[in-house]
Amino acid sequence: MKLLALDSSGLVASAAILENETLIAEYTVNYKKTHSQTLLPMVDEIVKMTQTDLNEIDAIAVAAGPGSFTGLRIGSATAKGLGLALNKPIVPVPTLEGLACNFFGTEAVVCPMMDARRKQVYTGLFRFKNGTEFEILSPQEACPVEEILCRCNEQDQPVIFLGDGVPVYREIIEEMVKTDHFYAPAHLSRQRAGAVGVRAITLFKEGKAEEAGSHAPIYLRKSQAERELLAKGKKLEE
């Protein structure tokens, strides 16, 4: 099986090509450029470097959300455009599940955290049962950081924290978390298209691919603009 994988759900932009158990190429950038400037050129670069014919891939995997509204729209539009042009299905990978796959094989509970602002995080709890079987302990959601940390304290295993929400809320983590816990090193602490691709292969085999035309991001909550409009509407009603 051959996949093109994309992740632009957060600050990181990442593209990868996987074939069966091999990560053929991965291009990841965590810098101050918009994903609209970087994602397609990155795809073009790894395709050229690996002499890949995109017509030969089986599917396109994309981090489908939650995450940055703009980043998700760019990733979704890129995957959708390529899927329609190539007549390939899309495998939507929940963003937090992709992040958790950075720690395949660990016996610890994996807690990815993306900063969702307003003292909330996009998060979930995951582990690899018997070291290999991906298990969702708490599905991805948007919630107050204190709520997920309370759930971490209920686990009977050490917890690994990763994601861009960790440096934002590290003081709260240290204050609240009583169970053994660790922080992901730099090379495993952010989104990677390779990890999205690994999760996508399992989801593809489970029949969770979709037609490109029907793909849409998973936002989990309304955008700031939508929230402000709702707030204005409530004030007018009052």
C-alpha positions in Angstrom: 0.0 0.0 0.0 1.3 3.5 -0.9 0.1 6.7 0.7 0.6 10.4 0.5 0.1 11.9 4.0 -0.5 15.5 5.0 -0.7 17.4 8.2 -1.3 21.2 8.5 -3.6 21.0 11.6 -1.3 23.1 13.8 1.8 25.2 13.6 3.7 22.5 11.8 3.3 21.7 8.1 4.2 18.2 7.1 4.0 15.9 4.1 5.1 12.3 3.7 5.1 9.3 1.4 4.7 5.8 2.8 4.8 2.4 1.2 3.7 -0.5 3.4 6.1 -0.5 6.4 8.5 2.1 4.9 8.5 5.8 5.4 10.0 6.8 2.0 10.1 10.6 2.6 8.9 13.2 5.1 9.2 16.9 4.9 8.3 18.8 8.1 8.6 22.5 8.8 7.8 24.3 12.1 8.4 27.9 11.1 6.7 31.2 10.5 5.2 30.6 7.1 1.5 30.0 6.3 0.6 26.5 5.2 -0.8 27.8 2.0 2.8 28.8 1.2 4.5 25.6 2.2 2.2 22.5 1.9 2.0 22.1 -1.9 5.7 22.9 -2.5 6.6 20.3 0.1 4.5 17.7 -1.6 6.0 18.6 -4.9 9.5 18.4 -3.4 9.1 14.9 -1.9 7.4 13.6 -5.1 10.3 14.8 -7.2 13.0 13.6 -4.8 11.5 10.1 -4.6 10.4 10.0 -8.3 6.9 9.1 -7.1 4.1 8.8 -9.6 1.1 10.1 -7.6 -1.2 8.1 -9.9 0.2 5.0 -8.3 -0.7 5.9 -4.7 -3.7 4.1 -3.1 -5.0 7.0 -1.0 -4.3 10.4 0.5 -4.2 10.6 4.3 -4.8 14.0 6.0 -5.0 15.1 9.6 -8.7 16.0 9.6 -9.0 17.9 12.8 -9.3 19.3 15.3 -6.8 22.1 15.1 -6.2 25.5 13.6 -9.3 26.4 11.5 -7.1 27.9 8.7 -4.6 25.0 8.8 -7.4 22.4 8.6 -9.0 24.1 5.7 -5.7 24.3 3.8 -4.9 20.6 4.5 -8.5 19.5 3.6 -8.5 21.6 0.4 -5.1 20.2 -0.6 -6.1 16.6 0.0 -9.5 17.1 -1.6 -8.0 18.7 -4.7 -5.4 16.0 -5.1 -8.0 13.3 -4.5 -10.4 14.6 -7.1 -7.6 15.2 -9.6 -6.1 11.7 -9.1 -9.4 9.9 -8.4 -8.1 8.7 -5.1 -9.9 8.2 -1.8 -9.1 10.2 1.3 -8.4 8.7 4.7 -9.3 11.3 7.4 -7.1 10.8 10.5 -8.2 12.4 13.8 -5.4 14.8 14.6 -4.9 13.7 18.1 -4.7 10.0 17.0 -2.0 11.0 14.5 -0.1 12.8 17.2 -0.4 9.8 19.6 1.1 7.5 16.9 4.5 9.3 17.5 4.7 7.0 20.5 3.8 3.6 18.9 4.9 0.8 21.1 5.1 2.7 24.4 3.4 1.2 27.5 2.6 4.7 28.8 -0.6 6.6 28.3 -0.2 9.2 25.6 -1.8 12.6 26.1 -1.4 14.9 23.1 -2.5 18.5 23.8 -3.0 21.2 21.3 -3.6 24.8 22.5 -7.3 25.7 21.7 -7.0 29.1 23.5 -9.3 30.3 26.4 -7.6 27.7 28.7 -8.9 24.9 26.6 -7.0 22.2 24.7 -7.7 19.7 22.0 -6.8 16.5 23.6 -7.5 12.8 24.3 -5.9 9.8 25.9 -4.4 6.9 24.0 -2.2 3.8 24.5 -0.8 0.9 22.6 -2.3 -2.3 24.1 0.4 -5.0 24.3 2.7 -2.5 22.6 1.0 -2.5 19.2 -2.8 -2.3 19.3 -3.9 1.3 19.2 -6.5 2.0 21.9 -8.6 5.1 22.5 -9.0 5.6 26.3 -10.6 9.0 25.9 -11.7 10.2 22.4 -10.4 13.5 21.1 -12.3 16.6 22.3 -12.0 20.3 23.2 -12.0 20.7 27.0 -10.5 22.7 29.9 -6.9 21.7 30.5 -7.7 20.9 34.1 -10.3 18.3 33.0 -7.9 16.2 31.0 -5.3 16.4 33.7 -7.7 15.0 36.2 -8.3 12.1 33.9 -4.5 11.6 33.6 -4.4 11.2 37.4 -6.9 8.4 37.1 -4.6 6.3 34.9 -2.6 3.4 36.4 0.3 4.0 34.0 2.8 6.8 33.4 1.6 9.6 31.0 3.6 11.1 28.1 2.6 14.7 27.2 3.2 16.1 23.7 1.9 18.8 21.4 2.0 22.6 21.2 -0.3 22.9 24.3 2.3 21.4 26.6 4.6 24.5 26.8 1.6 26.7 27.2 0.2 24.8 30.2 3.3 23.1 31.6 3.0 24.9 34.9 -0.5 23.7 35.3 0.6 20.1 34.4 3.3 20.2 37.0 0.9 21.5 39.6 -1.9 19.1 39.0 -0.5 15.8 37.7 0.3 13.4 40.5 1.0 10.3 38.5 4.4 9.7 36.8 4.7 11.7 33.7 7.2 12.7 31.0 7.4 15.2 28.1 8.1 14.2 24.5 11.5 15.2 23.1 11.7 17.7 20.2 11.6 15.2 17.4 8.4 13.5 18.7 6.5 16.5 20.3 4.7 17.9 17.2 2.6 16.7 14.3 4.3 14.5 11.7 2.8 13.4 8.4 4.6 10.1 8.8 2.6 9.3 12.0 -0.6 10.4 10.2 0.2 7.9 7.5 0.9 5.1 9.9 -2.5 5.6 11.5 -4.2 6.0 8.1 -3.0 2.6 7.0 -4.9 0.9 9.8 -8.0 3.1 9.2 -7.9 2.3 5.5 -7.8 -1.4 6.2 -10.8 -0.9 8.5 -12.8 0.6 5.6 -12.6 4.2 6.9 -11.6 5.9 3.6 -14.0 8.3 1.9 -14.5 9.7 -1.5 -12.6 12.9 -2.0 -15.7 14.9 -2.8 -17.3 14.2 0.5 -14.3 15.0 2.7 -14.6 17.8 5.3 -12.5 18.8 8.3 -13.4 17.9 11.9 -13.5 21.2 13.8 -15.0 20.1 17.2 -16.0 23.6 18.0 -17.1 26.9 16.3 -14.5 29.3 15.0 -13.8 32.5 17.0 -15.7 34.5 14.3 -18.7 32.3 14.7 -18.5 32.5 18.5 -18.4 36.3 18.3 -21.4 36.4 16.0 -23.4 34.2 18.4 -22.4 36.4 21.3 -23.5 39.5 19.5 -26.8 37.8 18.6 -27.4 37.0 22.3 -26.7 40.6 23.3 -29.2 41.9 20.7 -31.9 39.4 22.0 -31.3 40.7 25.6 
